[in-house]
Coordinates of N, CA and C and ligand atoms in Angstrom, one line a residue:
G1 N -27.5 20.9 11.5 CA -28.8 20.5 11.0 C -29.5 21.6 10.2
A2 N -30.5 21.3 9.4 CA -31.2 22.2 8.6 C -32.0 23.2 9.5
P3 N -32.5 24.3 8.9 CA -33.3 25.2 9.8 C -34.6 24.5 10.4
G4 N -34.9 24.9 11.6 CA -36.1 24.4 12.2 C -36.0 22.9 12.7
T5 N -34.8 22.4 12.8 CA -34.8 21.0 13.3 C -34.5 20.8 14.8
G6 N -34.7 22.0 15.5 CA -34.7 21.9 16.9 C -33.3 22.1 17.6
K7 N -32.3 22.7 16.9 CA -31.0 22.8 17.5 C -31.1 23.8 18.7
T8 N -31.6 25.0 18.4 CA -31.6 26.1 19.5 C -32.6 25.6 20.6
A9 N -33.7 25.0 20.2 CA -34.7 24.6 21.2 C -34.1 23.5 22.1
C10 N -33.4 22.6 21.5 CA -32.8 21.5 22.2 C -31.7 22.0 23.2
L11 N -30.8 22.9 22.7 CA -29.8 23.4 23.6 C -30.3 24.2 24.7
S12 N -31.4 25.0 24.4 CA -32.0 25.8 25.5 C -32.5 24.9 26.6
R13 N -33.1 23.8 26.1 CA -33.7 22.9 27.1 C -32.6 22.2 27.9
V14 N -31.5 21.8 27.3 CA -30.4 21.2 28.0 C -29.8 22.1 29.0
L15 N -29.6 23.4 28.6 CA -29.1 24.3 29.6 C -30.0 24.5 30.8
L16 N -31.3 24.5 30.5 CA -32.3 24.6 31.6 C -32.2 23.4 32.5
D17 N -32.2 22.2 31.9 CA -32.2 20.9 32.6 C -30.9 20.8 33.5
C18 N -29.8 21.4 33.0 CA -28.5 21.3 33.6 C -28.1 22.5 34.5
K19 N -29.1 23.3 34.8 CA -28.9 24.5 35.5 C -28.1 24.3 36.8
D20 N -28.5 23.2 37.6 CA -27.9 23.0 38.8 C -26.4 22.6 38.6
K21 N -26.2 21.7 37.6 CA -24.9 21.2 37.3 C -24.0 22.3 36.9
L22 N -24.5 23.3 36.2 CA -23.8 24.4 35.6 C -23.6 25.6 36.6
A23 N -24.2 25.4 37.7 CA -24.2 26.6 38.7 C -22.8 27.1 39.0
G24 N -21.9 26.2 39.1 CA -20.5 26.6 39.4 C -19.7 27.0 38.3
S25 N -20.2 27.0 37.1 CA -19.4 27.4 35.9 C -20.0 28.6 35.2
R26 N -19.3 29.1 34.3 CA -19.7 30.3 33.6 C -20.3 29.9 32.2
T27 N -21.5 30.2 31.9 CA -22.1 29.9 30.6 C -22.4 31.2 29.8
V28 N -21.8 31.2 28.6 CA -22.0 32.4 27.8 C -22.7 31.9 26.5
V29 N -23.9 32.4 26.1 CA -24.6 32.1 24.9 C -24.5 33.3 24.0
L30 N -24.0 33.1 22.8 CA -23.9 34.2 21.8 C -24.6 33.8 20.5
N31 N -25.5 34.6 20.0 CA -26.1 34.4 18.7 C -25.2 35.1 17.7
C32 N -24.5 34.4 16.9 CA -23.6 35.0 15.9 C -24.3 35.8 14.8
M33 N -25.6 35.5 14.7 CA -26.3 36.3 13.7 C -26.4 37.8 14.1
A34 N -26.3 38.0 15.4 CA -26.5 39.4 16.0 C -25.1 40.1 15.9
L35 N -24.1 39.5 15.5 CA -22.8 40.1 15.4 C -22.6 40.9 14.1
G36 N -21.9 42.0 14.2 CA -21.7 42.8 12.9 C -20.8 42.1 11.9
S37 N -19.8 41.4 12.4 CA -18.9 40.7 11.5 C -18.3 39.5 12.3
P38 N -17.7 38.5 11.6 CA -17.1 37.4 12.3 C -16.2 37.8 13.5
H39 N -15.4 38.8 13.2 CA -14.4 39.1 14.3 C -15.0 39.8 15.5
S40 N -16.3 40.2 15.4 CA -17.0 40.8 16.5 C -17.2 39.8 17.6
V41 N -17.0 38.5 17.3 CA -17.3 37.5 18.4 C -16.3 37.7 19.5
F42 N -15.1 38.2 19.3 CA -14.1 38.3 20.3 C -14.4 39.5 21.3
P43 N -14.7 40.7 20.8 CA -15.2 41.7 21.8 C -16.4 41.3 22.5
A44 N -17.4 40.6 21.8 CA -18.6 40.2 22.5 C -18.3 39.2 23.6
L45 N -17.4 38.3 23.4 CA -17.1 37.3 24.4 C -16.3 38.0 25.6
A46 N -15.4 38.8 25.2 CA -14.6 39.5 26.2 C -15.5 40.3 27.2
Q47 N -16.5 41.0 26.6 CA -17.5 41.7 27.4 C -18.3 40.8 28.3
Q48 N -18.7 39.7 27.8 CA -19.5 38.8 28.6 C -18.7 38.2 29.7
L49 N -17.4 38.1 29.5 CA -16.5 37.5 30.5 C -16.0 38.6 31.5
G50 N -16.3 39.8 31.2 CA -15.9 40.9 32.0 C -14.4 41.3 31.9
L51 N -13.9 41.0 30.7 CA -12.4 41.3 30.5 C -12.2 42.8 30.1
P52 N -11.1 43.4 30.5 CA -10.9 44.8 30.2 C -10.9 45.0 28.6
V53 N -11.2 46.2 28.3 CA -11.3 46.5 26.8 C -9.9 46.5 26.2
A54 N -9.8 45.8 25.1 CA -8.5 45.7 24.4 C -8.8 45.6 22.9
T55 N -7.8 45.6 22.0 CA -8.2 45.5 20.6 C -7.3 44.5 19.9
G56 N -7.7 44.0 18.8 CA -7.0 43.1 17.9 C -6.3 41.9 18.6
R57 N -5.0 41.7 18.3 CA -4.3 40.6 18.8 C -4.3 40.6 20.4
E58 N -4.2 41.8 20.9 CA -4.1 42.0 22.4 C -5.4 41.3 23.0
R59 N -6.5 41.6 22.4 CA -7.8 41.1 22.9 C -7.8 39.5 22.9
I60 N -7.4 39.0 21.7 CA -7.4 37.5 21.6 C -6.4 36.9 22.6
R61 N -5.3 37.6 22.8 CA -4.3 37.1 23.8 C -4.9 37.1 25.2
S62 N -5.6 38.2 25.5 CA -6.2 38.3 26.9 C -7.3 37.2 27.1
L63 N -8.1 36.9 26.0 CA -9.1 35.9 26.1 C -8.4 34.5 26.3
E64 N -7.3 34.3 25.6 CA -6.6 33.0 25.7 C -6.1 32.8 27.1
K65 N -5.5 33.9 27.6 CA -5.0 33.9 29.0 C -6.1 33.6 30.0
H66 N -7.2 34.2 29.8 CA -8.3 34.0 30.7 C -8.8 32.6 30.7
L67 N -8.9 32.0 29.5 CA -9.5 30.7 29.3 C -8.5 29.6 29.7
T68 N -7.3 29.9 29.9 CA -6.3 28.9 30.3 C -5.9 29.1 31.8
A69 N -6.4 30.2 32.4 CA -6.1 30.4 33.8 C -6.9 29.5 34.7
Q70 N -6.5 29.5 36.0 CA -7.3 28.7 37.0 C -8.7 29.3 37.1
G71 N -9.6 28.5 37.2 CA -11.0 29.0 37.4 C -12.0 28.0 37.0
P72 N -13.3 28.4 37.1 CA -14.4 27.5 36.8 C -14.5 27.2 35.3
M73 N -15.2 26.2 34.9 CA -15.4 25.9 33.5 C -16.1 27.0 32.8
V74 N -15.7 27.3 31.6 CA -16.5 28.3 30.8 C -17.2 27.6 29.7
L75 N -18.5 27.6 29.6 CA -19.2 26.9 28.6 C -19.7 28.0 27.6
L76 N -19.1 27.9 26.4 CA -19.5 28.9 25.4 C -20.3 28.3 24.3
V77 N -21.5 28.8 24.1 CA -22.5 28.3 23.1 C -22.5 29.4 22.0
L78 N -22.2 29.0 20.8 CA -22.2 29.9 19.7 C -23.3 29.4 18.7
D79 N -24.5 30.1 18.8 CA -25.6 29.7 17.9 C -25.4 30.4 16.6
E80 N -25.9 29.8 15.5 CA -25.7 30.4 14.1 C -24.2 30.5 13.8
L81 N -23.5 29.5 14.1 CA -22.0 29.5 13.9 C -21.6 29.7 12.5
D82 N -22.4 29.4 11.6 CA -22.1 29.6 10.1 C -21.7 31.1 9.9
Q83 N -22.3 32.0 10.7 CA -22.0 33.4 10.5 C -20.5 33.7 10.7
L84 N -19.8 32.8 11.4 CA -18.4 33.2 11.7 C -17.4 32.7 10.6
E85 N -18.0 32.2 9.5 CA -17.1 31.8 8.4 C -16.5 33.1 7.8
S86 N -15.1 33.1 7.7 CA -14.5 34.3 7.1 C -13.3 33.9 6.2
K87 N -12.7 34.8 5.6 CA -11.6 34.5 4.7 C -10.5 33.8 5.4
G88 N -10.1 32.6 5.0 CA -9.1 31.9 5.7 C -9.6 31.2 7.0
Q89 N -10.8 31.5 7.3 CA -11.5 30.9 8.5 C -10.7 31.1 9.8
D90 N -10.0 32.3 9.9 CA -9.2 32.5 11.0 C -10.0 32.6 12.3
V91 N -11.2 33.1 12.3 CA -12.0 33.3 13.5 C -12.4 31.9 14.0
L92 N -12.9 31.0 13.1 CA -13.3 29.7 13.5 C -12.1 28.9 14.1
Y93 N -10.9 29.0 13.4 CA -9.7 28.3 13.9 C -9.3 28.8 15.2
T94 N -9.3 30.1 15.5 CA -9.0 30.6 16.8 C -9.9 30.0 17.8
L95 N -11.2 30.1 17.6 CA -12.2 29.6 18.6 C -12.0 28.1 18.9
F96 N -11.9 27.3 17.8 CA -11.8 25.9 18.0 C -10.5 25.4 18.5
E97 N -9.5 26.2 18.5 CA -8.2 25.9 19.0 C -8.2 26.1 20.6
W98 N -9.0 27.0 21.0 CA -9.0 27.3 22.5 C -9.3 26.1 23.4
P99 N -10.3 25.3 23.1 CA -10.5 24.1 24.0 C -9.4 23.2 24.0
Q100 N -8.5 23.2 23.0 CA -7.4 22.3 22.9 C -6.1 22.8 23.6
L101 N -6.1 24.0 24.0 CA -4.9 24.6 24.6 C -4.6 23.9 26.0
P102 N -3.4 23.8 26.3 CA -3.1 23.1 27.6 C -3.7 23.9 28.8
S103 N -4.3 23.2 29.7 CA -5.1 23.7 30.8 C -6.2 24.6 30.5
S104 N -6.8 24.4 29.3 CA -8.0 25.2 28.9 C -9.2 24.8 29.7
R105 N -10.0 25.8 30.1 CA -11.2 25.4 30.8 C -12.4 25.8 30.0
L106 N -12.2 25.9 28.7 CA -13.3 26.2 27.8 C -14.0 25.0 27.2
V107 N -15.3 24.9 27.2 CA -16.1 23.9 26.5 C -16.8 24.7 25.4
L108 N -16.7 24.3 24.2 CA -17.3 25.1 23.1 C -18.4 24.3 22.4
V109 N -19.6 24.9 22.3 CA -20.7 24.2 21.6 C -21.1 25.1 20.4
G110 N -21.1 24.7 19.2 CA -21.5 25.5 18.1 C -22.7 24.9 17.4
L111 N -23.7 25.7 17.1 CA -24.8 25.3 16.3 C -24.8 25.8 14.9
A112 N -24.9 25.0 13.9 CA -24.7 25.4 12.6 C -25.7 24.7 11.6
N113 N -26.0 25.3 10.5 CA -26.8 24.6 9.5 C -26.0 23.6 8.7
A114 N -24.8 24.1 8.3 CA -24.0 23.2 7.4 C -23.4 22.1 8.2
L115 N -23.7 20.9 7.8 CA -23.2 19.7 8.5 C -21.7 19.5 8.4
D116 N -21.2 20.0 7.2 CA -19.8 19.8 7.0 C -19.0 21.0 7.4
L117 N -19.6 21.9 8.2 CA -18.9 23.1 8.5 C -17.5 22.9 9.1
T118 N -17.4 22.0 10.0 CA -16.1 21.8 10.6 C -15.1 21.0 9.7
D119 N -15.6 20.1 8.9 CA -14.8 19.4 7.9 C -14.2 20.4 6.9
R120 N -15.1 21.2 6.4 CA -14.8 22.1 5.3 C -14.0 23.3 5.8
S121 N -14.4 23.9 6.9 CA -13.8 25.2 7.3 C -12.6 24.9 8.2
L122 N -12.6 23.8 8.8 CA -11.6 23.6 9.8 C -10.8 22.3 9.5
A123 N -10.5 22.1 8.2 CA -9.8 20.9 7.7 C -8.5 20.8 8.4
R124 N -7.8 21.9 8.7 CA -6.5 21.8 9.3 C -6.5 21.4 10.8
L125 N -7.7 21.5 11.4 CA -7.8 21.3 12.8 C -7.4 19.9 13.2
G126 N -8.0 18.9 12.5 CA -7.7 17.5 12.8 C -6.2 17.2 12.7
A127 N -5.5 17.9 11.8 CA -4.2 17.6 11.5 C -3.2 17.9 12.6
H128 N -3.4 19.0 13.2 CA -2.4 19.4 14.3 C -3.0 19.5 15.7
L129 N -4.2 19.0 15.8 CA -4.8 19.0 17.2 C -5.3 17.6 17.6
A130 N -5.3 17.4 18.8 CA -5.6 16.0 19.3 C -7.1 15.7 19.0
G131 N -8.0 16.5 19.2 CA -9.4 16.1 19.0 C -10.1 17.0 18.1
K132 N -10.8 16.4 17.2 CA -11.7 17.1 16.3 C -13.0 17.4 17.1
P133 N -13.8 18.4 16.7 CA -15.0 18.6 17.4 C -16.0 17.4 17.1
Q134 N -16.7 17.1 18.1 CA -17.7 16.0 18.0 C -18.9 16.5 17.3
L135 N -19.4 15.8 16.3 CA -20.6 16.3 15.6 C -21.9 15.6 16.1
L136 N -22.9 16.4 16.1 CA -24.2 15.8 16.5 C -25.2 16.3 15.4
H137 N -25.7 15.4 14.6 CA -26.6 15.7 13.5 C -28.0 15.8 13.9
F138 N -28.7 16.9 13.6 CA -30.1 17.1 13.8 C -30.8 16.8 12.5
P139 N -31.4 15.6 12.3 CA -32.1 15.3 11.1 C -33.4 16.0 11.0
P140 N -34.0 16.2 9.8 CA -35.3 16.9 9.7 C -36.3 16.1 10.5
Y141 N -37.3 16.8 11.1 CA -38.4 16.1 11.8 C -39.2 15.2 10.9
T142 N -39.7 14.1 11.4 CA -40.6 13.2 10.7 C -42.0 13.7 10.9
K143 N -42.9 13.1 10.1 CA -44.3 13.5 10.2 C -44.8 13.3 11.6
E144 N -44.4 12.1 12.2 CA -44.9 11.8 13.6 C -44.4 12.8 14.6
Q145 N -43.1 13.1 14.4 CA -42.5 14.1 15.4 C -43.1 15.5 15.3
L146 N -43.4 15.9 14.0 CA -44.0 17.2 13.8 C -45.4 17.2 14.4
T147 N -46.1 16.1 14.2 CA -47.5 16.1 14.8 C -47.4 16.2 16.3
L148 N -46.5 15.5 16.9 CA -46.4 15.6 18.4 C -46.0 17.0 18.8
I149 N -45.1 17.7 18.1 CA -44.7 19.1 18.4 C -45.9 20.0 18.3
L150 N -46.6 19.9 17.2 CA -47.8 20.7 17.0 C -48.9 20.5 18.1
Q151 N -49.1 19.2 18.3 CA -50.1 18.8 19.4 C -49.8 19.4 20.7
E152 N -48.5 19.3 21.0 CA -48.0 19.7 22.3 C -48.2 21.2 22.5
R153 N -47.8 21.9 21.4 CA -47.8 23.4 21.4 C -49.2 23.9 21.5
L154 N -50.1 23.3 20.6 CA -51.5 23.8 20.6 C -52.3 23.4 21.9
G155 N -51.8 22.3 22.5 CA -52.4 21.8 23.7 C -52.3 22.7 24.9
Q156 N -51.3 23.6 24.7 CA -51.1 24.6 25.8 C -52.2 25.6 25.9
V157 N -53.0 25.7 24.9 CA -54.1 26.7 24.9 C -55.3 26.0 25.5
A158 N -55.9 26.6 26.5 CA -57.1 26.0 27.2 C -58.3 26.0 26.2
G159 N -59.3 25.2 26.5 CA -60.6 25.3 25.8 C -60.6 24.2 24.7
D160 N -61.5 24.5 23.7 CA -61.7 23.5 22.6 C -60.4 23.4 21.8
P161 N -60.2 22.3 21.1 CA -59.0 22.2 20.3 C -59.0 23.2 19.2
I162 N -57.9 23.9 18.9 CA -57.9 25.0 17.9 C -57.9 24.4 16.5
L163 N -57.1 23.4 16.3 CA -57.1 22.9 14.9 C -57.5 21.4 15.0
D164 N -58.2 21.0 13.9 CA -58.7 19.7 13.8 C -57.5 18.7 13.7
S165 N -57.6 17.6 14.3 CA -56.5 16.6 14.3 C -56.1 16.2 12.9
A166 N -57.1 16.1 12.0 CA -56.8 15.8 10.6 C -56.0 16.9 9.9
A167 N -56.3 18.1 10.3 CA -55.6 19.3 9.7 C -54.1 19.3 10.2
L168 N -54.0 19.0 11.5 CA -52.6 18.9 12.1 C -51.8 17.9 11.3
Q169 N -52.4 16.7 11.1 CA -51.6 15.6 10.5 C -51.3 16.0 9.0
F170 N -52.2 16.6 8.4 CA -52.0 17.1 7.0 C -50.8 18.1 7.0
C171 N -50.8 19.0 7.9 CA -49.7 20.0 7.9 C -48.4 19.3 8.2
A172 N -48.4 18.4 9.2 CA -47.2 17.6 9.5 C -46.7 16.8 8.3
R173 N -47.6 16.2 7.6 CA -47.2 15.4 6.5 C -46.6 16.2 5.4
K174 N -47.2 17.4 5.1 CA -46.7 18.2 4.0 C -45.4 18.8 4.4
V175 N -45.2 19.3 5.6 CA -44.0 19.9 6.0 C -42.8 18.9 6.0
S176 N -43.2 17.7 6.5 CA -42.1 16.7 6.6 C -41.6 16.2 5.2
A177 N -42.6 16.3 4.3 CA -42.2 15.9 2.9 C -41.3 16.9 2.3
V178 N -41.3 18.2 2.7 CA -40.5 19.2 2.1 C -39.2 19.4 2.9
S179 N -39.3 19.6 4.2 CA -38.2 20.1 4.9 C -38.0 19.5 6.3
G180 N -39.1 19.1 6.9 CA -39.0 18.6 8.3 C -38.7 19.8 9.3
D181 N -39.1 21.0 8.9 CA -38.8 22.2 9.6 C -40.0 22.5 10.6
A182 N -39.7 22.4 11.9 CA -40.8 22.6 12.9 C -41.2 24.1 12.9
R183 N -40.3 25.0 12.6 CA -40.7 26.4 12.5 C -41.8 26.6 11.4
K184 N -41.5 26.0 10.3 CA -42.5 26.1 9.2 C -43.8 25.5 9.6
A185 N -43.8 24.3 10.2 CA -45.1 23.7 10.6 C -45.9 24.6 11.6
L186 N -45.1 25.2 12.5 CA -45.8 26.1 13.5 C -46.3 27.3 12.7
D187 N -45.6 27.8 11.8 CA -46.0 29.0 11.0 C -47.3 28.7 10.2
V188 N -47.3 27.5 9.6 CA -48.5 27.2 8.8 C -49.8 27.2 9.7
C189 N -49.6 26.6 10.9 CA -50.8 26.6 11.9 C -51.1 28.1 12.3
R190 N -50.1 28.8 12.6 CA -50.3 30.2 13.0 C -51.1 31.0 11.9
R191 N -50.6 30.8 10.7 CA -51.3 31.4 9.5 C -52.7 31.0 9.4
A192 N -53.0 29.7 9.6 CA -54.3 29.2 9.4 C -55.2 29.9 10.5
V193 N -54.7 30.0 11.7 CA -55.5 30.7 12.7 C -55.8 32.1 12.4
E194 N -54.8 32.8 11.8 CA -54.9 34.2 11.4 C -56.0 34.4 10.3
V195 N -56.0 33.4 9.4 CA -56.9 33.5 8.3 C -58.4 33.4 8.8
V196 N -58.6 32.4 9.7 CA -59.9 32.2 10.3 C -60.3 33.5 11.1
E197 N -59.3 34.0 11.9 CA -59.5 35.2 12.7 C -60.0 36.3 11.9
L198 N -59.3 36.5 10.7 CA -59.7 37.6 9.8 C -61.1 37.5 9.3
E199 N -61.4 36.2 8.9 CA -62.8 35.9 8.4 C -63.8 36.2 9.4
V200 N -63.6 35.7 10.6 CA -64.6 35.9 11.7 C -64.8 37.4 12.0
R201 N -63.6 38.1 12.0 CA -63.7 39.5 12.3 C -64.5 40.3 11.2
G202 N -64.3 39.9 9.9 CA -65.1 40.5 8.8 C -66.6 40.2 9.0
Q203 N -66.9 39.0 9.4 CA -68.3 38.7 9.6 C -68.9 39.5 10.7
T204 N -68.2 39.7 11.8 CA -68.7 40.4 12.9 C -69.0 41.8 12.5
L205 N -68.2 42.4 11.7 CA -68.4 43.8 11.3 C -69.6 43.9 10.4
L206 N -69.9 42.9 9.6 CA -71.0 43.0 8.7 C -72.4 42.7 9.4
K207 N -72.3 42.0 10.5 CA -73.5 41.6 11.2 C -74.2 42.8 11.8
P208 N -75.5 43.0 11.6 CA -76.2 44.1 12.3 C -76.1 44.0 13.8
L209 N -75.9 45.0 14.5 CA -75.8 45.0 15.9 C -77.1 44.7 16.6
P210 N -77.1 43.9 17.7 CA -78.4 43.6 18.3 C -79.2 44.8 18.8
R211 N -80.5 44.7 18.7 CA -81.4 45.8 19.1 C -81.2 47.1 18.3
G212 N -80.6 47.0 17.1 CA -80.4 48.1 16.3 C -79.5 49.2 16.9
E213 N -78.6 48.8 17.8 CA -77.7 49.9 18.4 C -76.7 50.4 17.4
Ligands
ATP301 N1 -38.6 19.1 19.8 C1 -39.3 20.2 19.8 N2 -40.4 20.4 20.6 C2 -41.1 21.6 20.6 N3 -40.9 22.6 19.8 C3 -39.8 22.5 19.0 C4 -39.0 21.3 18.9 N4 -38.0 21.5 18.0 C5 -38.2 22.7 17.5 N5 -39.3 23.3 18.1 C6 -39.8 24.7 17.8 O1 -39.7 24.9 16.4 C7 -39.1 26.2 16.1 C8 -37.8 26.1 15.4 O2 -36.9 25.3 16.2 P1 -35.4 25.8 16.5 O3 -35.4 27.3 16.6 O4 -34.8 25.1 17.6 O5 -34.7 25.4 15.1 P2 -33.1 25.5 14.7 O6 -32.7 24.1 14.4 O7 -32.4 26.2 15.8 O8 -33.2 26.3 13.4 P3 -32.1 27.4 12.7 O9 -31.1 26.5 12.1 O10 -32.9 28.1 11.8 O11 -31.6 28.2 13.9 C9 -39.0 26.9 17.5 O12 -40.2 27.6 17.7 C10 -39.0 25.7 18.5 O13 -39.5 26.1 19.7
MG302 MG1 -31.4 28.1 15.8

């Protein structure tokens, strides 16, 4: 899905809702944006799984061994998966082959912006493996959905409503027309509050203090 369509938010919520069900398994969430290079995903994962330090092929082999050994399910969530695209796509191929290995206990979830990431980057995957990754499309938010998200978020603040309902609808309509990006819609509201805050602060400074203090 495109930026701000709720992929990270949705997955975080699902992980939270499934906390009890996942209690017996190992969940690893990695943000690939934070990795120095696509290949850094392997040491990062090895570290999370508590595997001994190794390098290159050796490390990939030890990960493979770990993920096909007896043990609880390993749920690996790779956010910003687009960052793992590399020459020849060897990193993505290696990762996406793991769940298909005999007696694999790995479940892999990837979050990416490019809808065709797996088709484009992993074209060979379907050819020699039983299952292609299942795709879940996150469409841009509609005006109604954005309005609900904004209302819900602003409703968390006690007291008088912060933004006029007409202003919220206007913001939701404009953002849905361009991108359907919830992050953008929230930013617009945040900015509006900041502008008002600045104006009010300016006025307070100019106002004479009571009783000439
Ligand atoms: N359904 C929702 N309800 C409440 N807040 C939401 C919802 N969807 C998104 N948001 C909020 O909008 C912002 C952007 O959402 P999120 O980070 O999930 O987007 P994303 O699809 O992961 O984007 P990117 O591709 O850039 O990583 C976050 O602050 C998130 O909390
Ligand atoms: Mg995200």
